GROMACS .gro file of C-alpha atoms in nm:
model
  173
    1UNK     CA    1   1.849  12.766  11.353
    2UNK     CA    2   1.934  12.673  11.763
    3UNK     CA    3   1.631  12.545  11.802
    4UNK     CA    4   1.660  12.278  11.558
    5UNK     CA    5   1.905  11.969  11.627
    6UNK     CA    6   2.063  11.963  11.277
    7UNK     CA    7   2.207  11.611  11.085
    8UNK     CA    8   2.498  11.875  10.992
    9UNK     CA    9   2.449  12.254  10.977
   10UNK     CA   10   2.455  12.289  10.601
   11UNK     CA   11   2.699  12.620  10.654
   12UNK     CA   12   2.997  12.388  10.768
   13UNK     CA   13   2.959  12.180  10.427
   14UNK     CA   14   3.190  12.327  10.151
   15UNK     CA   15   2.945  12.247   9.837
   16UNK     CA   16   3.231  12.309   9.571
   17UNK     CA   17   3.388  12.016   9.690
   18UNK     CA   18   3.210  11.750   9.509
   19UNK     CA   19   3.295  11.421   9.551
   20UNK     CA   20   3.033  11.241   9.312
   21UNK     CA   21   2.883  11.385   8.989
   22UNK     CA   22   2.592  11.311   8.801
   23UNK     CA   23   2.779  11.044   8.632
   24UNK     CA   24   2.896  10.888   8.950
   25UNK     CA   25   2.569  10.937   9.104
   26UNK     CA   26   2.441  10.738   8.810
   27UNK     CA   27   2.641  10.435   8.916
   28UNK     CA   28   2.406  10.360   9.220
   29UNK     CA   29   2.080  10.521   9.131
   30UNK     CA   30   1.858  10.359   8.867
   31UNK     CA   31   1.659  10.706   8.805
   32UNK     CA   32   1.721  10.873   8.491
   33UNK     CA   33   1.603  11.149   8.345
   34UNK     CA   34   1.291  11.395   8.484
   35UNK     CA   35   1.325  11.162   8.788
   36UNK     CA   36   1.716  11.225   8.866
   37UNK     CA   37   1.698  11.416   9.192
   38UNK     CA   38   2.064  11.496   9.257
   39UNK     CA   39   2.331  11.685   9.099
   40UNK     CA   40   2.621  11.615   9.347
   41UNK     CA   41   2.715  11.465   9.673
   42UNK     CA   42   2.906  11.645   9.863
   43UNK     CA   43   2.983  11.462  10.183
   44UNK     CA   44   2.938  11.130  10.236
   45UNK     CA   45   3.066  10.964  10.576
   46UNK     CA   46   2.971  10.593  10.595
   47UNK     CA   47   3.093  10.493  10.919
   48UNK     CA   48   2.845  10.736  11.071
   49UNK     CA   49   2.578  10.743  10.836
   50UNK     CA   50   2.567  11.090  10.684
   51UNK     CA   51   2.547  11.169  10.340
   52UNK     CA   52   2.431  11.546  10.193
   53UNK     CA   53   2.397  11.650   9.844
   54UNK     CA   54   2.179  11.839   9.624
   55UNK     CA   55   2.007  11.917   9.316
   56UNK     CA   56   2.017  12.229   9.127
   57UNK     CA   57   1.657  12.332   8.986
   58UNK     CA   58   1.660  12.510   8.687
   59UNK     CA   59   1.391  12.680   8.505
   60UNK     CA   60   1.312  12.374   8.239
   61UNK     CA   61   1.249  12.081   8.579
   62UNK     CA   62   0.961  11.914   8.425
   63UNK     CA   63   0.692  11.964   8.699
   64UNK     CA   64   0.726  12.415   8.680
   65UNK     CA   65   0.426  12.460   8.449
   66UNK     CA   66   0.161  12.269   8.621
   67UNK     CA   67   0.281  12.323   8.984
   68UNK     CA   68   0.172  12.592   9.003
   69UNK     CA   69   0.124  12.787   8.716
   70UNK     CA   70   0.265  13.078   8.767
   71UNK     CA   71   0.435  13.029   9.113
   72UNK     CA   72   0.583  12.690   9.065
   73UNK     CA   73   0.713  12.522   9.345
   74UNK     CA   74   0.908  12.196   9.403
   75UNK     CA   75   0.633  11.909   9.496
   76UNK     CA   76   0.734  11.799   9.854
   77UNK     CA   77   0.701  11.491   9.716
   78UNK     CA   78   1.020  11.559   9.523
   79UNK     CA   79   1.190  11.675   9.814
   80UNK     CA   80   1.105  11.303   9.948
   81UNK     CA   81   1.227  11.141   9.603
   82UNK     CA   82   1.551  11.309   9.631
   83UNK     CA   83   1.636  11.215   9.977
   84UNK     CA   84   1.518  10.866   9.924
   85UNK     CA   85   1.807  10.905   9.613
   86UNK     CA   86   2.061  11.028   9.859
   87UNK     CA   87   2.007  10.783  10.087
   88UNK     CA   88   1.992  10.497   9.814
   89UNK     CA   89   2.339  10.654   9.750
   90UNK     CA   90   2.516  10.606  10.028
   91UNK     CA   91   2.434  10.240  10.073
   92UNK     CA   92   2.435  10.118   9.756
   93UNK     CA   93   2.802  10.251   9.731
   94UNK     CA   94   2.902  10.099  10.051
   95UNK     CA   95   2.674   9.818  10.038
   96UNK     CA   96   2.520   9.890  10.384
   97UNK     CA   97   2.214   9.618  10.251
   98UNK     CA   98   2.369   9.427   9.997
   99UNK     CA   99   2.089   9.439   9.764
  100UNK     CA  100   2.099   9.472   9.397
  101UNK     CA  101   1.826   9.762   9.365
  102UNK     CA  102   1.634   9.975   9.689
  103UNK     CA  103   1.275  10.171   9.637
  104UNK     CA  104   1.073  10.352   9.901
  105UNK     CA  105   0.919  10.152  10.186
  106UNK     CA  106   0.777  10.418  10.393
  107UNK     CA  107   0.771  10.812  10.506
  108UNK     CA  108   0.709  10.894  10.878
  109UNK     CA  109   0.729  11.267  11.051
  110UNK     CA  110   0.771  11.454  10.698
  111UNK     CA  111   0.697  11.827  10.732
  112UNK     CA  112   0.751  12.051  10.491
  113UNK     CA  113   0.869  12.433  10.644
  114UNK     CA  114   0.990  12.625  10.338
  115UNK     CA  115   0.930  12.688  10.021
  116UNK     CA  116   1.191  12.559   9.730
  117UNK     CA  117   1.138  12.749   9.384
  118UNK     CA  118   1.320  12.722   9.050
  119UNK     CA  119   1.707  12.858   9.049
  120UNK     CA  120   1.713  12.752   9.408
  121UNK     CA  121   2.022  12.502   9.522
  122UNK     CA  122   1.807  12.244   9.719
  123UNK     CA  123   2.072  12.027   9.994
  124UNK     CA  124   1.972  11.754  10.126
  125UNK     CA  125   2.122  11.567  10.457
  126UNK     CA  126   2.081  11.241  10.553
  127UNK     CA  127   2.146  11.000  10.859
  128UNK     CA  128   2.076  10.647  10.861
  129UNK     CA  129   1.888  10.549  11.194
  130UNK     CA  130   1.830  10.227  11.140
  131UNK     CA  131   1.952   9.879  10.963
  132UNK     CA  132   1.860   9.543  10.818
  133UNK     CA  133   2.106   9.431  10.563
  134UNK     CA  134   1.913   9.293  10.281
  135UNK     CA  135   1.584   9.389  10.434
  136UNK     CA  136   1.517   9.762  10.524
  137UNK     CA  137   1.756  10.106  10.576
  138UNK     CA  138   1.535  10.408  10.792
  139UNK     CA  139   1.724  10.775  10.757
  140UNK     CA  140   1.617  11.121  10.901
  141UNK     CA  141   1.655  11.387  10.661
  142UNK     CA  142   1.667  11.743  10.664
  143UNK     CA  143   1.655  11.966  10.316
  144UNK     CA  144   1.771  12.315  10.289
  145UNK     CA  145   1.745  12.597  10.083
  146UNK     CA  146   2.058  12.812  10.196
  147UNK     CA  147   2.070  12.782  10.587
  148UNK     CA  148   1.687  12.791  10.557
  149UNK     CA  149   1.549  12.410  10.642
  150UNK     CA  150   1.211  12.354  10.408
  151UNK     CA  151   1.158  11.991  10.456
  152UNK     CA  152   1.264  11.678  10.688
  153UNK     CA  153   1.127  11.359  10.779
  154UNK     CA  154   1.209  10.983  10.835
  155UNK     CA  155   1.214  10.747  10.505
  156UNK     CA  156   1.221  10.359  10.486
  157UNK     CA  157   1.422  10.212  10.207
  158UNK     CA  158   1.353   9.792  10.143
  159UNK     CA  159   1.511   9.575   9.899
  160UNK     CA  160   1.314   9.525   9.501
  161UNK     CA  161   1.354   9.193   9.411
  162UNK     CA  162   1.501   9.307   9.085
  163UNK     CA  163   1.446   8.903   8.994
  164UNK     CA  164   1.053   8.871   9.057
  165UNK     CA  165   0.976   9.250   8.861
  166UNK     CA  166   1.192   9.140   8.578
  167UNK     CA  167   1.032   8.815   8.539
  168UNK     CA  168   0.662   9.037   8.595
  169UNK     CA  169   0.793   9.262   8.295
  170UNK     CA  170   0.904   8.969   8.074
  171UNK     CA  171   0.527   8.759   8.088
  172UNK     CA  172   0.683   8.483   8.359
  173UNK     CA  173   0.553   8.614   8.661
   0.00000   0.00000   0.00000
């Protein structure tokens, strides 16, 4: 892929070398269940602000039999979910924004170039290109399938205030 400037080339990344599971993974991401978008993280360098993981699809991932029946393919929106999750990753373990909980803010320059199918190893790199603590985080990411890239884009990630939702959910706000 020369003509492509890469985040990382995803065949320099050894992805046997995990360095967070689900369970750790689980620490800083609030999404459970059909909405947990990562399996493992596989780099993660802080100081420069590139993380990659990725998420395994199997053949029971919850959106197969109504997109599209019979050729289901991963939503790019998913593709966006799970970098938004890798990014969330990275900072809340490092506390880049020192926030208690992140959600999406925005999506700029997303294109999607592949296709991503059941049984397919979907990696995900990110790089953080911009930063407000305690306000907003922007990344570029790039998603792979093999060396093949299928997806990239810019996200924005801004702080919940986990206080004013809670008080929504509990009848005070």
């Amino acid at each position: 892929m020369p003509d492509k400037d890469l985040i990382l080339d995803p065949s320099t990344l050894d992805l046997s070398h995990v360095l967070a599971d689900l369970e750790e993974i689980r620490q800083y991401i609030p999404q459970r269940f059909e909405m947990e978008q990562l399996s493992a993280i596989v780099h993660d360098d802080p100081e420069a602000g590139i993380v990659a993981g990725y998420k395994d699809l199997s053949d029971s991932e919850f959106w197969i039999r109504g997109h599209m029946p019979g050729m289901p393919l991963l939503p790019g929106v998913l593709i966006c979910e799970a970098a938004a999750q890798l990014c969330t990753y990275q900072v809340q373990k490092h506390g880049a924004m020192n926030v208690d909980m992140m959600g999406f803010g925005g999506l700029d320059k997303v294109r999607f170039r592949g296709i991503v199918r059941p049984g397919d190893r979907l990696l995900l790199v990110c790089k953080r290109i911009a930063l407000r603590p305690r306000a907003m985080i922007r990344c570029a990411f790039q998603a792979f399938v093999g060396s093949t890239l299928v997806g990239e884009g810019e996200l924005v990630g801004v702080a919940i205030p986990v206080e004013m939702v809670q008080n929504r959910e509990a009848g005070q706000g």
